[in-house]
Every structure is written in structure tokens, then in C-alpha cells.
mmCIF file of C-alpha atoms in Angstrom:
data_model
loop_
_atom_site.group_PDB
_atom_site.id
_atom_site.type_symbol
_atom_site.label_atom_id
_atom_site.label_comp_id
_atom_site.label_asym_id
_atom_site.label_seq_id
_atom_site.Cartn_x
_atom_site.Cartn_y
_atom_site.Cartn_z
ATOM 1 C CA UNK D 1 -54.474 40.325 46.224
ATOM 2 C CA UNK D 2 -55.352 37.487 48.627
ATOM 3 C CA UNK D 3 -58.467 35.431 47.912
ATOM 4 C CA UNK D 4 -59.378 32.633 50.280
ATOM 5 C CA UNK D 5 -60.571 29.286 48.957
ATOM 6 C CA UNK D 6 -64.189 28.689 49.984
ATOM 7 C CA UNK D 7 -64.554 25.132 48.693
ATOM 8 C CA UNK D 8 -62.521 22.185 47.475
ATOM 9 C CA UNK D 9 -63.182 19.823 44.573
ATOM 10 C CA UNK D 10 -62.797 16.141 45.429
ATOM 11 C CA UNK D 11 -61.931 14.308 42.214
ATOM 12 C CA UNK D 12 -62.978 10.985 43.715
ATOM 13 C CA UNK D 13 -62.013 7.559 42.417
ATOM 14 C CA UNK D 14 -62.920 7.926 38.737
ATOM 15 C CA UNK D 15 -64.383 10.344 36.172
ATOM 16 C CA UNK D 16 -66.049 7.591 34.155
ATOM 17 C CA UNK D 17 -69.769 7.366 34.860
ATOM 18 C CA UNK D 18 -69.895 3.573 34.519
ATOM 19 C CA UNK D 19 -67.053 3.146 37.001
ATOM 20 C CA UNK D 20 -68.686 5.623 39.357
ATOM 21 C CA UNK D 21 -71.866 3.533 39.428
ATOM 22 C CA UNK D 22 -69.806 0.373 39.949
ATOM 23 C CA UNK D 23 -67.875 1.990 42.817
ATOM 24 C CA UNK D 24 -71.142 3.260 44.299
ATOM 25 C CA UNK D 25 -72.597 -0.264 44.380
ATOM 26 C CA UNK D 26 -69.442 -1.815 45.851
ATOM 27 C CA UNK D 27 -68.941 0.809 48.549
ATOM 28 C CA UNK D 28 -72.618 0.935 49.434
ATOM 29 C CA UNK D 29 -72.418 -2.807 50.117
ATOM 30 C CA UNK D 30 -69.175 -2.337 52.062
ATOM 31 C CA UNK D 31 -70.607 0.500 54.154
ATOM 32 C CA UNK D 32 -73.753 -1.521 54.853
ATOM 33 C CA UNK D 33 -71.603 -4.432 56.011
ATOM 34 C CA UNK D 34 -69.630 -2.097 58.276
ATOM 35 C CA UNK D 35 -72.803 -0.750 59.875
ATOM 36 C CA UNK D 36 -74.669 -4.041 60.247
ATOM 37 C CA UNK D 37 -71.639 -6.124 61.255
ATOM 38 C CA UNK D 38 -70.354 -3.751 63.905
ATOM 39 C CA UNK D 39 -73.846 -2.991 65.226
ATOM 40 C CA UNK D 40 -74.439 -6.732 65.553
ATOM 41 C CA UNK D 41 -71.246 -7.112 67.586
ATOM 42 C CA UNK D 42 -72.198 -4.182 69.837
ATOM 43 C CA UNK D 43 -75.694 -5.535 70.485
ATOM 44 C CA UNK D 44 -74.387 -9.059 71.084
ATOM 45 C CA UNK D 45 -71.754 -7.960 73.596
ATOM 46 C CA UNK D 46 -74.164 -5.619 75.372
ATOM 47 C CA UNK D 47 -76.974 -8.161 75.749
ATOM 48 C CA UNK D 48 -75.054 -11.335 76.631
ATOM 49 C CA UNK D 49 -73.710 -11.466 80.217
ATOM 50 C CA UNK D 50 -71.246 -14.193 79.181
ATOM 51 C CA UNK D 51 -69.396 -11.630 77.065
ATOM 52 C CA UNK D 52 -68.455 -9.398 79.976
ATOM 53 C CA UNK D 53 -64.690 -9.907 79.896
ATOM 54 C CA UNK D 54 -62.404 -6.957 79.074
ATOM 55 C CA UNK D 55 -61.615 -8.454 75.657
ATOM 56 C CA UNK D 56 -65.248 -8.168 74.551
ATOM 57 C CA UNK D 57 -65.610 -4.788 76.212
ATOM 58 C CA UNK D 58 -62.781 -3.478 74.028
ATOM 59 C CA UNK D 59 -64.238 -5.273 70.998
ATOM 60 C CA UNK D 60 -67.504 -3.410 71.526
ATOM 61 C CA UNK D 61 -65.602 -0.126 71.698
ATOM 62 C CA UNK D 62 -63.702 -1.038 68.516
ATOM 63 C CA UNK D 63 -66.967 -1.698 66.678
ATOM 64 C CA UNK D 64 -68.303 1.707 67.706
ATOM 65 C CA UNK D 65 -65.109 3.405 66.527
ATOM 66 C CA UNK D 66 -65.225 1.550 63.203
ATOM 67 C CA UNK D 67 -68.762 2.797 62.559
ATOM 68 C CA UNK D 68 -67.718 6.371 63.324
ATOM 69 C CA UNK D 69 -64.506 6.081 61.305
ATOM 70 C CA UNK D 70 -66.161 4.834 58.129
ATOM 71 C CA UNK D 71 -69.040 7.286 58.486
ATOM 72 C CA UNK D 72 -66.605 10.203 58.263
ATOM 73 C CA UNK D 73 -65.811 9.452 54.596
ATOM 74 C CA UNK D 74 -68.243 6.865 53.176
ATOM 75 C CA UNK D 75 -71.560 8.823 53.059
ATOM 76 C CA UNK D 76 -69.942 11.837 51.380
ATOM 77 C CA UNK D 77 -68.177 9.565 48.891
ATOM 78 C CA UNK D 78 -71.389 7.675 48.061
ATOM 79 C CA UNK D 79 -73.309 10.900 47.447
ATOM 80 C CA UNK D 80 -70.551 12.187 45.167
ATOM 81 C CA UNK D 81 -70.440 8.922 43.194
ATOM 82 C CA UNK D 82 -74.196 8.912 42.672
ATOM 83 C CA UNK D 83 -74.847 12.599 42.036
ATOM 84 C CA UNK D 84 -71.522 13.665 40.542
ATOM 85 C CA UNK D 85 -71.359 16.645 42.924
ATOM 86 C CA UNK D 86 -67.706 16.829 43.952
ATOM 87 C CA UNK D 87 -67.511 20.173 45.754
ATOM 88 C CA UNK D 88 -67.092 20.351 49.529
ATOM 89 C CA UNK D 89 -67.081 23.557 51.555
ATOM 90 C CA UNK D 90 -63.851 24.645 53.223
ATOM 91 C CA UNK D 91 -65.421 24.245 56.683
ATOM 92 C CA UNK D 92 -66.756 20.795 55.776
ATOM 93 C CA UNK D 93 -63.328 19.752 54.525
ATOM 94 C CA UNK D 94 -61.664 20.833 57.766
ATOM 95 C CA UNK D 95 -64.341 19.056 59.806
ATOM 96 C CA UNK D 96 -63.834 15.849 57.826
ATOM 97 C CA UNK D 97 -60.083 16.138 58.316
ATOM 98 C CA UNK D 98 -60.488 16.654 62.065
ATOM 99 C CA UNK D 99 -62.882 13.749 62.688
ATOM 100 C CA UNK D 100 -60.948 11.401 60.413
ATOM 101 C CA UNK D 101 -57.782 11.807 62.478
ATOM 102 C CA UNK D 102 -59.689 11.998 65.770
ATOM 103 C CA UNK D 103 -61.421 8.648 65.299
ATOM 104 C CA UNK D 104 -58.564 7.033 63.354
ATOM 105 C CA UNK D 105 -55.891 7.729 65.954
ATOM 106 C CA UNK D 106 -58.290 6.703 68.734
ATOM 107 C CA UNK D 107 -58.655 3.343 66.986
ATOM 108 C CA UNK D 108 -54.884 2.945 66.833
ATOM 109 C CA UNK D 109 -54.590 3.598 70.555
ATOM 110 C CA UNK D 110 -57.472 1.208 71.258
ATOM 111 C CA UNK D 111 -55.852 -1.584 69.239
ATOM 112 C CA UNK D 112 -52.698 -1.057 71.305
ATOM 113 C CA UNK D 113 -54.754 -1.345 74.480
ATOM 114 C CA UNK D 114 -56.340 -4.541 73.170
ATOM 115 C CA UNK D 115 -52.880 -5.978 72.578
ATOM 116 C CA UNK D 116 -51.960 -5.098 76.177
ATOM 117 C CA UNK D 117 -55.144 -6.852 77.322
ATOM 118 C CA UNK D 118 -54.181 -10.040 75.455
ATOM 119 C CA UNK D 119 -50.616 -9.828 76.780
ATOM 120 C CA UNK D 120 -51.883 -9.531 80.350
ATOM 121 C CA UNK D 121 -54.348 -12.409 79.919
ATOM 122 C CA UNK D 122 -51.683 -14.771 78.559
ATOM 123 C CA UNK D 123 -48.514 -13.715 80.331
ATOM 124 C CA UNK D 124 -49.961 -12.666 83.702
ATOM 125 C CA UNK D 125 -53.166 -14.716 84.084
ATOM 126 C CA UNK D 126 -53.192 -14.689 87.895
ATOM 127 C CA UNK D 127 -53.157 -10.884 87.995
ATOM 128 C CA UNK D 128 -55.415 -10.372 84.975
ATOM 129 C CA UNK D 129 -58.636 -9.694 86.889
ATOM 130 C CA UNK D 130 -56.975 -7.138 89.143
ATOM 131 C CA UNK D 131 -55.075 -5.361 86.356
ATOM 132 C CA UNK D 132 -57.950 -5.238 83.855
ATOM 133 C CA UNK D 133 -60.719 -4.263 86.243
ATOM 134 C CA UNK D 134 -63.754 -2.497 84.813
ATOM 135 C CA UNK D 135 -62.611 0.909 86.051
ATOM 136 C CA UNK D 136 -59.185 0.400 84.489
ATOM 137 C CA UNK D 137 -60.807 -0.571 81.177
ATOM 138 C CA UNK D 138 -62.893 2.609 81.110
ATOM 139 C CA UNK D 139 -59.828 4.666 81.990
ATOM 140 C CA UNK D 140 -57.879 3.120 79.097
ATOM 141 C CA UNK D 141 -60.727 3.774 76.631
ATOM 142 C CA UNK D 142 -61.003 7.370 77.830
ATOM 143 C CA UNK D 143 -57.248 7.800 77.376
ATOM 144 C CA UNK D 144 -57.586 6.508 73.798
ATOM 145 C CA UNK D 145 -60.225 9.130 72.958
ATOM 146 C CA UNK D 146 -58.251 11.909 74.639
ATOM 147 C CA UNK D 147 -55.101 10.885 72.782
ATOM 148 C CA UNK D 148 -56.999 10.877 69.495
ATOM 149 C CA UNK D 149 -58.472 14.306 70.182
ATOM 150 C CA UNK D 150 -55.067 15.779 71.052
ATOM 151 C CA UNK D 151 -53.498 14.359 67.916
ATOM 152 C CA UNK D 152 -56.324 15.560 65.671
ATOM 153 C CA UNK D 153 -56.534 19.084 67.073
ATOM 154 C CA UNK D 154 -52.807 19.555 66.450
ATOM 155 C CA UNK D 155 -53.178 18.431 62.838
ATOM 156 C CA UNK D 156 -56.209 20.628 62.262
ATOM 157 C CA UNK D 157 -54.647 23.754 63.784
ATOM 158 C CA UNK D 158 -51.518 23.319 61.672
ATOM 159 C CA UNK D 159 -53.700 23.062 58.562
ATOM 160 C CA UNK D 160 -55.928 26.030 59.405
ATOM 161 C CA UNK D 161 -52.889 28.284 59.780
ATOM 162 C CA UNK D 162 -51.948 27.750 56.130
ATOM 163 C CA UNK D 163 -53.177 30.185 53.441
ATOM 164 C CA UNK D 164 -55.316 28.644 50.682
ATOM 165 C CA UNK D 165 -55.616 30.985 47.721
ATOM 166 C CA UNK D 166 -54.757 28.954 44.650
ATOM 167 C CA UNK D 167 -55.844 25.569 43.290
ATOM 168 C CA UNK D 168 -58.623 23.779 45.144
ATOM 169 C CA UNK D 169 -58.606 20.353 43.468
ATOM 170 C CA UNK D 170 -57.947 17.393 45.770
ATOM 171 C CA UNK D 171 -56.907 14.160 44.077
ATOM 172 C CA UNK D 172 -58.800 11.965 46.513
ATOM 173 C CA UNK D 173 -62.335 11.144 47.640
ATOM 174 C CA UNK D 174 -62.001 12.793 51.063
ATOM 175 C CA UNK D 175 -60.117 15.613 52.769
ATOM 176 C CA UNK D 176 -56.912 14.423 54.385
ATOM 177 C CA UNK D 177 -53.807 16.148 55.655
ATOM 178 C CA UNK D 178 -51.421 15.451 52.785
ATOM 179 C CA UNK D 179 -53.679 16.324 49.797
ATOM 180 C CA UNK D 180 -54.915 19.501 51.504
ATOM 181 C CA UNK D 181 -51.461 20.735 52.567
ATOM 182 C CA UNK D 182 -50.238 20.453 48.976
ATOM 183 C CA UNK D 183 -52.742 23.180 47.987
ATOM 184 C CA UNK D 184 -51.441 25.809 50.424
ATOM 185 C CA UNK D 185 -50.027 29.043 48.970
ATOM 186 C CA UNK D 186 -46.927 29.007 51.178
ATOM 187 C CA UNK D 187 -43.808 27.063 51.975
ATOM 188 C CA UNK D 188 -45.146 24.072 53.913
ATOM 189 C CA UNK D 189 -41.883 22.193 54.477
ATOM 190 C CA UNK D 190 -41.840 22.682 58.238
ATOM 191 C CA UNK D 191 -45.567 21.980 58.531
ATOM 192 C CA UNK D 192 -45.205 18.787 56.510
ATOM 193 C CA UNK D 193 -42.407 17.514 58.733
ATOM 194 C CA UNK D 194 -44.408 18.329 61.856
ATOM 195 C CA UNK D 195 -47.421 16.480 60.498
ATOM 196 C CA UNK D 196 -45.325 13.511 59.401
ATOM 197 C CA UNK D 197 -43.718 13.311 62.836
ATOM 198 C CA UNK D 198 -47.182 13.510 64.417
ATOM 199 C CA UNK D 199 -49.301 11.108 62.347
ATOM 200 C CA UNK D 200 -46.463 8.927 61.092
ATOM 201 C CA UNK D 201 -44.736 8.413 64.415
ATOM 202 C CA UNK D 202 -48.024 7.652 66.163
ATOM 203 C CA UNK D 203 -48.755 4.964 63.573
ATOM 204 C CA UNK D 204 -45.243 3.543 63.722
ATOM 205 C CA UNK D 205 -45.009 3.739 67.521
ATOM 206 C CA UNK D 206 -48.308 1.923 68.089
ATOM 207 C CA UNK D 207 -47.366 -0.673 65.489
ATOM 208 C CA UNK D 208 -43.997 -1.384 67.156
ATOM 209 C CA UNK D 209 -45.682 -1.737 70.558
ATOM 210 C CA UNK D 210 -48.155 -4.178 69.034
ATOM 211 C CA UNK D 211 -45.391 -6.212 67.389
ATOM 212 C CA UNK D 212 -43.478 -6.345 70.671
ATOM 213 C CA UNK D 213 -46.542 -7.519 72.585
ATOM 214 C CA UNK D 214 -47.216 -10.278 70.049
ATOM 215 C CA UNK D 215 -43.584 -11.377 70.213
ATOM 216 C CA UNK D 216 -43.864 -11.722 73.994
ATOM 217 C CA UNK D 217 -47.148 -13.614 73.651
ATOM 218 C CA UNK D 218 -45.605 -15.969 71.114
ATOM 219 C CA UNK D 219 -42.671 -16.652 73.422
ATOM 220 C CA UNK D 220 -45.073 -17.408 76.261
ATOM 221 C CA UNK D 221 -47.201 -19.735 74.152
ATOM 222 C CA UNK D 222 -44.162 -21.694 72.929
ATOM 223 C CA UNK D 223 -43.176 -22.310 76.526
ATOM 224 C CA UNK D 224 -46.662 -23.436 77.637
ATOM 225 C CA UNK D 225 -48.427 -25.318 74.862
ATOM 226 C CA UNK D 226 -51.781 -25.844 76.552
ATOM 227 C CA UNK D 227 -55.241 -25.548 75.107
ATOM 228 C CA UNK D 228 -56.072 -22.243 76.769
ATOM 229 C CA UNK D 229 -52.964 -20.585 75.387
ATOM 230 C CA UNK D 230 -53.637 -21.880 71.878
ATOM 231 C CA UNK D 231 -57.116 -20.353 72.103
ATOM 232 C CA UNK D 232 -55.623 -17.049 73.187
ATOM 233 C CA UNK D 233 -53.087 -17.258 70.350
ATOM 234 C CA UNK D 234 -55.940 -17.785 67.887
ATOM 235 C CA UNK D 235 -57.531 -14.592 69.160
ATOM 236 C CA UNK D 236 -54.247 -12.754 68.722
ATOM 237 C CA UNK D 237 -53.986 -14.024 65.141
ATOM 238 C CA UNK D 238 -57.226 -12.252 64.248
ATOM 239 C CA UNK D 239 -55.909 -9.152 65.987
ATOM 240 C CA UNK D 240 -52.764 -9.269 63.845
ATOM 241 C CA UNK D 241 -54.909 -9.300 60.698
ATOM 242 C CA UNK D 242 -56.733 -6.145 61.820
ATOM 243 C CA UNK D 243 -53.459 -4.451 62.744
ATOM 244 C CA UNK D 244 -51.923 -5.250 59.366
ATOM 245 C CA UNK D 245 -54.903 -3.839 57.444
ATOM 246 C CA UNK D 246 -54.866 -0.614 59.436
ATOM 247 C CA UNK D 247 -51.271 0.199 60.354
ATOM 248 C CA UNK D 248 -49.251 -0.751 57.276
ATOM 249 C CA UNK D 249 -51.175 1.550 54.869
ATOM 250 C CA UNK D 250 -51.194 4.338 57.477
ATOM 251 C CA UNK D 251 -47.433 4.113 57.964
ATOM 252 C CA UNK D 252 -46.941 4.167 54.189
ATOM 253 C CA UNK D 253 -49.226 7.209 53.859
ATOM 254 C CA UNK D 254 -48.250 9.401 56.804
ATOM 255 C CA UNK D 255 -44.636 8.615 57.679
ATOM 256 C CA UNK D 256 -43.288 11.018 55.051
ATOM 257 C CA UNK D 257 -43.675 14.678 54.094
ATOM 258 C CA UNK D 258 -46.425 15.545 51.641
ATOM 259 C CA UNK D 259 -44.154 16.241 48.675
ATOM 260 C CA UNK D 260 -41.956 13.131 48.716
ATOM 261 C CA UNK D 261 -44.372 10.693 47.047
ATOM 262 C CA UNK D 262 -47.793 11.117 45.483
ATOM 263 C CA UNK D 263 -50.649 10.007 47.721
ATOM 264 C CA UNK D 264 -52.500 6.902 46.610
ATOM 265 C CA UNK D 265 -56.242 7.171 47.125
ATOM 266 C CA UNK D 266 -56.639 3.428 46.587
ATOM 267 C CA UNK D 267 -54.282 2.721 49.477
ATOM 268 C CA UNK D 268 -56.479 4.968 51.622
ATOM 269 C CA UNK D 269 -59.456 2.696 50.864
ATOM 270 C CA UNK D 270 -57.757 -0.080 52.832
ATOM 271 C CA UNK D 271 -57.821 1.687 56.192
ATOM 272 C CA UNK D 272 -60.929 3.850 55.689
ATOM 273 C CA UNK D 273 -63.269 1.165 54.309
ATOM 274 C CA UNK D 274 -61.917 -2.382 54.150
ATOM 275 C CA UNK D 275 -60.342 -2.548 57.611
ATOM 276 C CA UNK D 276 -63.586 -1.550 59.428
ATOM 277 C CA UNK D 277 -65.495 -3.962 57.168
ATOM 278 C CA UNK D 278 -63.201 -6.884 58.005
ATOM 279 C CA UNK D 279 -63.270 -6.402 61.772
ATOM 280 C CA UNK D 280 -66.716 -7.990 62.345
ATOM 281 C CA UNK D 281 -65.881 -10.933 60.069
ATOM 282 C CA UNK D 282 -62.489 -11.567 61.656
ATOM 283 C CA UNK D 283 -63.648 -11.341 65.255
ATOM 284 C CA UNK D 284 -66.884 -13.300 64.850
ATOM 285 C CA UNK D 285 -65.320 -16.091 62.802
ATOM 286 C CA UNK D 286 -62.438 -16.476 65.277
ATOM 287 C CA UNK D 287 -64.567 -16.347 68.449
ATOM 288 C CA UNK D 288 -66.836 -19.281 69.327
ATOM 289 C CA UNK D 289 -68.362 -17.307 72.200
ATOM 290 C CA UNK D 290 -69.516 -14.476 69.937
ATOM 291 C CA UNK D 291 -70.926 -16.883 67.335
ATOM 292 C CA UNK D 292 -72.847 -18.794 69.995
ATOM 293 C CA UNK D 293 -74.222 -15.555 71.451
ATOM 294 C CA UNK D 294 -75.339 -14.355 68.020
#
């Protein structure tokens, strides 16, 4: 009597055709800004020798991750809004789930590394060049990708072990852990707690590390109010804006079991679309070097 679900239905953001066309226009513009803005940053950093410091190296990596992160959900959402086709195959849903958490958690780790880079530059300037050597930077970026892959494969394996035989309607515009787990034909209490402790604690842990690093930077700047430190603090302010857009919605979404509160697909838009879109604007407007290079 067991029948396996072969596809899911993504309800999207709205059933009204006029709103679907409006959402399509808005998110097409947002996705275009994500692609063009982050590609511009990558090309600028790669082609200008003056932007060879670790900070811009990590910024280039962040732009690449943002393009990948948004591309996991945005193209599928745009096609569904325009055509009205809301079905996604089971395999495609699991792939979207895997890459969403793979790239998303890698970005969280990278933002933590960027905070460590700023802390080292401000609080240990004499040792900065030795600590943040090019080989160390590549090792940190590699660790971010490996950490993201480990996190994502755990989430995906836990999901694939669940039986899906009943409803297949997902109240969102993409496949994510919480909406998919709710559709399983089994008691998912333990799985939900494992997933919450995985995704939620990663988000919270990285966020607390970031807050601690900014607190130390602020204490350092208050003790040495010189021009160079104010410039570094300005850079950190833009970093705080990115962190807030990404981590706060993620903590709200993932630091709880699936059945405690209904998921909010509009909250998900903040970290899947608007955060990657704001990164190029925040970093270019706050960095004179990048603007001059462009």
C-alpha cells in the first residue's frame, strides 16, 4: 500500500495571475542585479592589482557564492511565475534542497572568515600579513566549502530517509528542509530536532562569533581613534548590514522544529534574494577603492 511521491507542487508566492506577473518583473530585476552586480565585483577585483588584499579576495569569493546561492532558487521561481507550471520532480526537489544548504552554509562560514579577517587587520595589524597570507586565505575558503558540503549532505540524507507517500504540496516557492519534512508519512520529531540542531545552531553559532568579533573591533577602535581605524570600522559597518540580512531570518527559520511555527515564504525571500542583491551595493558604496577601480 506504499506509493512514493514522484513530484512536488510548489504553490509559489501567489495564485493571482496579476500578482504573479508583478512578482516576475520584480524578481527578474532583482536576479539581474544579483548577477550583474556580483559579476562586476568579481571582474573588478580580478583585474585590478590594487585590490589584492585578503579583504577583496574574500569579497570576490562572496560574490561568486551569492551568484550560486540565488541561482539555486531564482530561475525556477521565475519560470513558475511566468508559465504557471508549479510541479518539480522529486529528484529536482532534493537537488535544490542540497545545493541551497551547501551554498548557503558556505556563505555563512565565509562571512565568519571575513569577520576574522577584519578583526586581524584592526586588532593585530603588525601580524596581519603573516596571518592572512595567500595560502591561508585559500585554506580558509576551502574549509568554508567543505563545511557547507558536510552540513548539506547531512540534511539531504536525513530527508531522503523519510517516506513520502501522501500530500505533495509545498507552501513555498522552493524546496527547503522544513516544508518538505512536513510532508513525510512518518513521525519526524527526531529528524526535525536533528535538522534544527544542525541548520539552526550553525546559523546561531556563526552569528555569535560575528557579534563577538565586532565587539572586539569596536573596543579596539574606541581605544585608538585614528583615521585608519575609522575606515576599517566603516568597512565593518557594511559587513554588519550583510550579516543582519542573512543571519537573522535564517535563525528565525531554522532554529526550531518544523511543526512549531508555520514557515514564512516571504521571510525566505530576504536571505535567498535580497541579501545577495544588497551585497554589491553595500560593498561598492562603502569602499572607495572598489569604486575607483570600477
